PDB file of C-alpha atoms in Angstrom:
ATOM      1  CA  MET B 161      -1.824 -11.995  46.364  1.00 67.00           C
ATOM      2  CA  THR B 162      -1.688  -9.806  43.239  1.00 84.00           C
ATOM      3  CA  SER B 163       1.613  -8.147  41.953  1.00 91.00           C
ATOM      4  CA  GLY B 164       2.559  -5.063  42.796  1.00 97.00           C
ATOM      5  CA  LYS B 165       3.135  -2.792  39.649  1.00 98.00           C
ATOM      6  CA  TYR B 166       6.369  -1.304  38.385  1.00 98.00           C
ATOM      7  CA  ILE B 167       6.017   2.101  37.375  1.00 99.00           C
ATOM      8  CA  VAL B 168       9.084   4.151  35.720  1.00 99.00           C
ATOM      9  CA  ILE B 169       9.507   7.913  35.715  1.00 98.00           C
ATOM     10  CA  GLU B 170      12.162   9.118  32.879  1.00 98.00           C
ATOM     11  CA  GLY B 171      13.702  11.856  31.439  1.00 95.00           C
ATOM     12  CA  ASN B 172      17.215  14.034  31.380  1.00 90.00           C
ATOM     13  CA  ASP B 173      18.685  15.590  34.232  1.00 88.00           C
ATOM     14  CA  GLY B 174      16.558  18.792  35.505  1.00 87.00           C
ATOM     15  CA  THR B 175      13.088  17.228  34.962  1.00 92.00           C
ATOM     16  CA  GLY B 176      11.381  16.571  38.109  1.00 93.00           C
ATOM     17  CA  LYS B 177      11.565  12.853  38.394  1.00 96.00           C
ATOM     18  CA  SER B 178      12.036  12.356  41.505  1.00 95.00           C
ATOM     19  CA  THR B 179       9.305  15.502  43.119  1.00 96.00           C
ATOM     20  CA  GLN B 180       6.721  13.032  40.408  1.00 98.00           C
ATOM     21  CA  VAL B 181       7.765   9.343  41.907  1.00 98.00           C
ATOM     22  CA  ARG B 182       6.878  11.412  45.826  1.00 98.00           C
ATOM     23  CA  LEU B 183       3.860  12.822  44.626  1.00 98.00           C
ATOM     24  CA  LEU B 184       2.514   9.075  42.995  1.00 98.00           C
ATOM     25  CA  ARG B 185       3.389   7.669  46.288  1.00 98.00           C
ATOM     26  CA  LYS B 186       1.703   9.940  48.240  1.00 98.00           C
ATOM     27  CA  TYR B 187      -1.394   9.560  46.141  1.00 98.00           C
ATOM     28  CA  LEU B 188      -1.489   5.812  46.072  1.00 98.00           C
ATOM     29  CA  ALA B 189      -0.945   6.165  50.087  1.00 98.00           C
ATOM     30  CA  ASN B 190      -4.130   8.333  49.833  1.00 97.00           C
ATOM     31  CA  ILE B 191      -6.092   4.898  47.963  1.00 96.00           C
ATOM     32  CA  GLY B 192      -4.514   2.703  49.959  1.00 97.00           C
ATOM     33  CA  ILE B 193      -1.921   1.264  48.183  1.00 97.00           C
ATOM     34  CA  LYS B 194       1.461   0.566  49.865  1.00 98.00           C
ATOM     35  CA  SER B 195       4.561   1.709  47.683  1.00 98.00           C
ATOM     36  CA  VAL B 196       8.230   1.824  47.454  1.00 98.00           C
ATOM     37  CA  GLU B 197      10.640   4.167  45.576  1.00 98.00           C
ATOM     38  CA  TYR B 198      13.933   3.221  44.115  1.00 98.00           C
ATOM     39  CA  HIS B 199      16.118   6.313  42.406  1.00 98.00           C
ATOM     40  CA  GLU B 200      18.556   4.662  40.004  1.00 98.00           C
ATOM     41  CA  PRO B 201      21.551   4.109  40.537  1.00 97.00           C
ATOM     42  CA  GLU B 202      20.649   3.697  44.181  1.00 96.00           C
ATOM     43  CA  GLY B 203      19.113   2.191  46.652  1.00 96.00           C
ATOM     44  CA  THR B 204      20.545  -0.587  48.270  1.00 97.00           C
ATOM     45  CA  PRO B 205      23.461  -0.003  49.986  1.00 98.00           C
ATOM     46  CA  ILE B 206      26.167  -1.596  47.095  1.00 98.00           C
ATOM     47  CA  ALA B 207      24.491  -0.121  44.340  1.00 98.00           C
ATOM     48  CA  ASN B 208      24.425   3.433  46.095  1.00 98.00           C
ATOM     49  CA  ARG B 209      28.466   2.705  46.427  1.00 98.00           C
ATOM     50  CA  ILE B 210      28.220   1.906  42.228  1.00 98.00           C
ATOM     51  CA  ARG B 211      26.421   5.284  41.872  1.00 96.00           C
ATOM     52  CA  ASP B 212      29.082   7.384  43.851  1.00 94.00           C
ATOM     53  CA  VAL B 213      32.128   5.552  41.523  1.00 95.00           C
ATOM     54  CA  ILE B 214      28.786   6.538  38.039  1.00 93.00           C
ATOM     55  CA  LYS B 215      28.132   9.987  39.434  1.00 90.00           C
ATOM     56  CA  ASN B 216      32.083  11.275  39.776  1.00 89.00           C
ATOM     57  CA  GLY B 217      33.321  12.988  37.171  1.00 84.00           C
ATOM     58  CA  LYS B 218      36.645  12.782  37.593  1.00 87.00           C
ATOM     59  CA  LEU B 219      37.457   8.804  37.503  1.00 90.00           C
ATOM     60  CA  VAL B 220      38.202   8.855  32.994  1.00 90.00           C
ATOM     61  CA  ARG B 221      36.213   5.846  31.413  1.00 93.00           C
ATOM     62  CA  ASP B 222      34.336   4.994  28.752  1.00 95.00           C
ATOM     63  CA  GLY B 223      30.006   3.981  27.759  1.00 95.00           C
ATOM     64  CA  TYR B 224      30.878   0.624  28.220  1.00 98.00           C
ATOM     65  CA  THR B 225      32.383   0.749  31.515  1.00 97.00           C
ATOM     66  CA  ASN B 226      29.090   2.990  32.652  1.00 96.00           C
ATOM     67  CA  LEU B 227      26.968  -0.050  30.907  1.00 98.00           C
ATOM     68  CA  LEU B 228      28.512  -2.122  33.193  1.00 98.00           C
ATOM     69  CA  LEU B 229      28.456  -0.178  36.086  1.00 98.00           C
ATOM     70  CA  PHE B 230      24.636   0.928  36.002  1.00 98.00           C
ATOM     71  CA  THR B 231      23.466  -2.752  34.855  1.00 99.00           C
ATOM     72  CA  ALA B 232      25.378  -4.088  38.420  1.00 99.00           C
ATOM     73  CA  ALA B 233      23.384  -0.971  40.342  1.00 98.00           C
ATOM     74  CA  ARG B 234      20.842  -2.439  38.345  1.00 98.00           C
ATOM     75  CA  HIS B 235      20.620  -6.352  38.976  1.00 98.00           C
ATOM     76  CA  GLU B 236      20.589  -5.185  42.625  1.00 98.00           C
ATOM     77  CA  ILE B 237      18.137  -3.083  43.340  1.00 98.00           C
ATOM     78  CA  TRP B 238      15.880  -5.162  41.020  1.00 98.00           C
ATOM     79  CA  LYS B 239      16.418  -8.062  43.033  1.00 98.00           C
ATOM     80  CA  GLN B 240      14.860  -6.209  46.704  1.00 98.00           C
ATOM     81  CA  ALA B 241      12.400  -4.472  43.776  1.00 98.00           C
ATOM     82  CA  GLU B 242      10.840  -8.189  42.282  1.00 98.00           C
ATOM     83  CA  ARG B 243      10.813  -9.039  46.130  1.00 98.00           C
ATOM     84  CA  GLN B 244       8.232  -6.182  46.641  1.00 98.00           C
ATOM     85  CA  LEU B 245       6.382  -6.808  43.549  1.00 98.00           C
ATOM     86  CA  GLU B 246       5.612 -10.096  45.073  1.00 97.00           C
ATOM     87  CA  LYS B 247       4.300  -8.838  48.030  1.00 97.00           C
ATOM     88  CA  GLY B 248       1.766  -6.662  46.463  1.00 97.00           C
ATOM     89  CA  ILE B 249       3.810  -3.306  46.920  1.00 98.00           C
ATOM     90  CA  TRP B 250       3.775  -0.879  43.971  1.00 98.00           C
ATOM     91  CA  VAL B 251       7.633  -0.339  42.885  1.00 99.00           C
ATOM     92  CA  ILE B 252       7.913   3.410  41.532  1.00 99.00           C
ATOM     93  CA  SER B 253      11.465   3.579  40.578  1.00 98.00           C
ATOM     94  CA  ALA B 254      12.971   7.764  38.931  1.00 98.00           C
ATOM     95  CA  ARG B 255      15.062   6.045  35.718  1.00 98.00           C
ATOM     96  CA  ASN B 256      15.450   2.866  34.377  1.00 98.00           C
ATOM     97  CA  TYR B 257      17.590   1.302  31.584  1.00 98.00           C
ATOM     98  CA  TYR B 258      15.589   3.705  29.423  1.00 98.00           C
ATOM     99  CA  SER B 259      18.384   5.940  30.853  1.00 97.00           C
ATOM    100  CA  THR B 260      21.022   3.549  29.762  1.00 98.00           C
ATOM    101  CA  LEU B 261      19.501   3.361  26.172  1.00 98.00           C
ATOM    102  CA  ALA B 262      19.373   7.581  25.748  1.00 97.00           C
ATOM    103  CA  TYR B 263      23.086   8.221  27.768  1.00 96.00           C
ATOM    104  CA  GLN B 264      24.859   5.324  26.876  1.00 97.00           C
ATOM    105  CA  GLY B 265      23.301   4.466  23.823  1.00 98.00           C
ATOM    106  CA  TYR B 266      22.308   7.435  22.261  1.00 97.00           C
ATOM    107  CA  GLY B 267      24.579   9.576  24.340  1.00 96.00           C
ATOM    108  CA  GLU B 268      28.281   7.721  24.381  1.00 95.00           C
ATOM    109  CA  GLY B 269      27.323   5.778  21.027  1.00 97.00           C
ATOM    110  CA  ILE B 270      27.096   2.251  22.854  1.00 98.00           C
ATOM    111  CA  ASP B 271      25.093  -0.352  20.819  1.00 98.00           C
ATOM    112  CA  ILE B 272      20.887  -0.038  21.940  1.00 97.00           C
ATOM    113  CA  GLU B 273      20.735  -3.957  20.935  1.00 98.00           C
ATOM    114  CA  LEU B 274      23.636  -5.131  23.577  1.00 98.00           C
ATOM    115  CA  ILE B 275      22.590  -2.637  25.921  1.00 98.00           C
ATOM    116  CA  ARG B 276      18.999  -3.860  26.269  1.00 97.00           C
ATOM    117  CA  GLN B 277      20.443  -7.803  25.563  1.00 98.00           C
ATOM    118  CA  THR B 278      22.919  -6.611  28.891  1.00 98.00           C
ATOM    119  CA  THR B 279      20.290  -5.776  30.809  1.00 98.00           C
ATOM    120  CA  GLU B 280      17.983  -8.284  30.736  1.00 97.00           C
ATOM    121  CA  GLN B 281      20.310 -10.965  31.235  1.00 98.00           C
ATOM    122  CA  PHE B 282      20.880  -9.427  34.861  1.00 98.00           C
ATOM    123  CA  THR B 283      17.575  -8.421  35.500  1.00 98.00           C
ATOM    124  CA  SER B 284      14.256  -9.249  34.291  1.00 97.00           C
ATOM    125  CA  GLN B 285      11.894  -9.327  31.183  1.00 95.00           C
ATOM    126  CA  ARG B 286       9.319  -7.515  33.541  1.00 96.00           C
ATOM    127  CA  TYR B 287      12.691  -5.004  34.592  1.00 98.00           C
ATOM    128  CA  ILE B 288      12.658  -4.603  30.496  1.00 97.00           C
ATOM    129  CA  LYS B 289       8.588  -3.763  30.709  1.00 97.00           C
ATOM    130  CA  PRO B 290       7.425  -1.728  33.220  1.00 98.00           C
ATOM    131  CA  ASP B 291       3.522  -1.539  33.792  1.00 98.00           C
ATOM    132  CA  LEU B 292       3.445   2.275  33.139  1.00 98.00           C
ATOM    133  CA  ALA B 293       6.581   4.214  31.838  1.00 98.00           C
ATOM    134  CA  ILE B 294       6.166   8.006  31.004  1.00 98.00           C
ATOM    135  CA  ILE B 295       9.104  10.851  30.045  1.00 98.00           C
ATOM    136  CA  LEU B 296       8.486  13.659  31.480  1.00 97.00           C
ATOM    137  CA  ASP B 297      10.262  16.283  28.285  1.00 93.00           C
ATOM    138  CA  LEU B 298      11.553  19.686  28.679  1.00 87.00           C
ATOM    139  CA  GLY B 299      13.700  22.397  27.361  1.00 82.00           C
ATOM    140  CA  ASP B 300      16.994  22.691  27.919  1.00 74.00           C
ATOM    141  CA  THR B 301      17.052  26.597  29.022  1.00 78.00           C
ATOM    142  CA  ALA B 302      14.941  26.018  31.717  1.00 81.00           C
ATOM    143  CA  ARG B 303      16.041  22.472  32.359  1.00 82.00           C
ATOM    144  CA  LEU B 304      19.217  24.101  33.495  1.00 77.00           C
ATOM    145  CA  LYS B 305      18.090  26.702  34.743  1.00 82.00           C
ATOM    146  CA  ARG B 306      16.475  23.935  37.515  1.00 81.00           C
ATOM    147  CA  LEU B 307      19.654  22.267  37.482  1.00 78.00           C
ATOM    148  CA  GLU B 308      21.340  25.477  38.474  1.00 77.00           C
ATOM    149  CA  GLN B 309      19.484  26.431  41.148  1.00 79.00           C
ATOM    150  CA  ARG B 310      19.720  22.810  43.136  1.00 71.00           C
ATOM    151  CA  GLY B 311      23.357  24.440  43.536  1.00 65.00           C
ATOM    152  CA  ALA B 312      27.011  22.559  42.317  1.00 51.00           C
ATOM    153  CA  PRO B 313      27.754  19.165  43.376  1.00 55.00           C
ATOM    154  CA  LYS B 314      29.595  18.081  45.707  1.00 49.00           C
ATOM    155  CA  THR B 315      31.896  16.443  42.754  1.00 49.00           C
ATOM    156  CA  VAL B 316      31.781  17.268  38.983  1.00 51.00           C
ATOM    157  CA  ASP B 317      29.328  14.888  37.953  1.00 61.00           C
ATOM    158  CA  THR B 318      29.919  13.028  35.300  1.00 67.00           C
ATOM    159  CA  PHE B 319      27.067  13.613  32.738  1.00 76.00           C
ATOM    160  CA  GLU B 320      25.279  17.073  34.288  1.00 70.00           C
ATOM    161  CA  ALA B 321      28.963  18.681  32.993  1.00 69.00           C
ATOM    162  CA  ARG B 322      28.467  17.149  29.751  1.00 76.00           C
ATOM    163  CA  ASP B 323      28.354  19.268  26.847  1.00 77.00           C
ATOM    164  CA  ILE B 324      25.398  20.423  24.547  1.00 85.00           C
ATOM    165  CA  ASN B 325      26.082  18.137  22.078  1.00 90.00           C
ATOM    166  CA  PHE B 326      25.814  15.268  24.441  1.00 89.00           C
ATOM    167  CA  GLN B 327      22.847  17.268  25.714  1.00 89.00           C
ATOM    168  CA  ASP B 328      21.081  16.623  22.543  1.00 90.00           C
ATOM    169  CA  ARG B 329      22.116  13.460  21.757  1.00 94.00           C
ATOM    170  CA  VAL B 330      20.449  12.591  25.100  1.00 94.00           C
ATOM    171  CA  ASN B 331      17.268  14.506  24.920  1.00 93.00           C
ATOM    172  CA  ASN B 332      16.868  13.026  20.632  1.00 94.00           C
ATOM    173  CA  GLY B 333      17.482   9.654  22.323  1.00 96.00           C
ATOM    174  CA  TYR B 334      14.324  10.250  24.513  1.00 96.00           C
ATOM    175  CA  ARG B 335      12.359  11.053  22.003  1.00 96.00           C
ATOM    176  CA  GLN B 336      13.565   8.091  19.397  1.00 96.00           C
ATOM    177  CA  LEU B 337      12.377   5.798  22.537  1.00 97.00           C
ATOM    178  CA  ALA B 338       9.210   7.154  23.735  1.00 97.00           C
ATOM    179  CA  ASN B 339       8.130   6.503  19.364  1.00 96.00           C
ATOM    180  CA  GLN B 340      10.184   2.943  19.657  1.00 96.00           C
ATOM    181  CA  LEU B 341       8.643   1.418  22.440  1.00 96.00           C
ATOM    182  CA  ASN B 342       5.488   3.648  22.889  1.00 95.00           C
ATOM    183  CA  ILE B 343       6.071   5.381  26.062  1.00 97.00           C
ATOM    184  CA  ALA B 344       3.415   8.359  26.648  1.00 96.00           C
ATOM    185  CA  THR B 345       5.962  11.588  27.155  1.00 97.00           C
ATOM    186  CA  ILE B 346       4.401  14.720  29.124  1.00 96.00           C
ATOM    187  CA  SER B 347       5.890  18.014  29.498  1.00 93.00           C
ATOM    188  CA  ALA B 348       7.000  19.185  32.627  1.00 93.00           C
ATOM    189  CA  ASP B 349       7.508  22.682  31.513  1.00 92.00           C
ATOM    190  CA  VAL B 350       4.045  23.251  33.788  1.00 93.00           C
ATOM    191  CA  ASP B 351       4.138  23.276  37.451  1.00 94.00           C
ATOM    192  CA  ALA B 352       4.653  20.158  39.285  1.00 95.00           C
ATOM    193  CA  ASP B 353       1.090  18.922  40.712  1.00 97.00           C
ATOM    194  CA  SER B 354      -0.383  19.788  37.419  1.00 96.00           C
ATOM    195  CA  ILE B 355       2.139  16.769  36.003  1.00 96.00           C
ATOM    196  CA  SER B 356       1.826  14.659  38.918  1.00 97.00           C
ATOM    197  CA  LYS B 357      -2.577  15.396  37.837  1.00 96.00           C
ATOM    198  CA  GLU B 358      -2.245  13.592  34.321  1.00 96.00           C
ATOM    199  CA  ILE B 359      -0.026  11.000  35.421  1.00 97.00           C
ATOM    200  CA  ILE B 360      -2.799   9.977  37.525  1.00 96.00           C
ATOM    201  CA  SER B 361      -5.961  11.235  35.752  1.00 95.00           C
ATOM    202  CA  ASN B 362      -4.539   9.845  31.524  1.00 95.00           C
ATOM    203  CA  HIS B 363      -2.271   6.567  33.049  1.00 94.00           C
ATOM    204  CA  LEU B 364      -2.541   5.969  36.509  1.00 95.00           C
ATOM    205  CA  THR B 365      -5.915   5.051  36.820  1.00 91.00           C
ATOM    206  CA  THR B 366      -5.774   2.338  34.590  1.00 89.00           C
ATOM    207  CA  LEU B 367      -3.396   0.173  36.227  1.00 91.00           C
ATOM    208  CA  ILE B 368      -5.190   0.792  39.707  1.00 87.00           C
ATOM    209  CA  ASP B 369      -8.681  -0.254  37.589  1.00 76.00           C
ATOM    210  CA  ASP B 370      -6.720  -3.258  35.734  1.00 71.00           C
TER     211      ASP B 370
END
């Protein structure tokens, strides 16, 4: 049986990752490819509970604790995702450890190599190197406007509530990762359907034909 493909959609909060995951799955379904989706750090009962801790901005903690929390959630999610890939099911994920490189590495100052080693120890080499990764890029003015349109979260969000300096470090982190890891970057400053068409025509079709 042919293994499924592992696809990651990345970017700062408000760039439209979840929408693109949904549109990609719709396209795959239309051409007869079965897929599942994850929205890290949620996706299993244990991971969902860890997410509640991560997203709660009232719980003060440092970057190392965040790294360990995200890694624990990822470990649980990836065990399930690997089984699906082995069955030939494609896995489409909003975020993977690239988020931790950007947020905890560039944003909170945790050593990049430590993040990579910790992640690989509790996931796998395949998780570290997806079949396809896309970073959605959007300027802060437009991005913050989208977040405002979502409405206030039930609790103060740990990362959305950080100041502009933190957000700048995260955005710079994504740019650095795109260059260092050769990850495709797509402007999210257009409508969702246009972004989806670009992902499909310029990147996804290669995987389908592979």
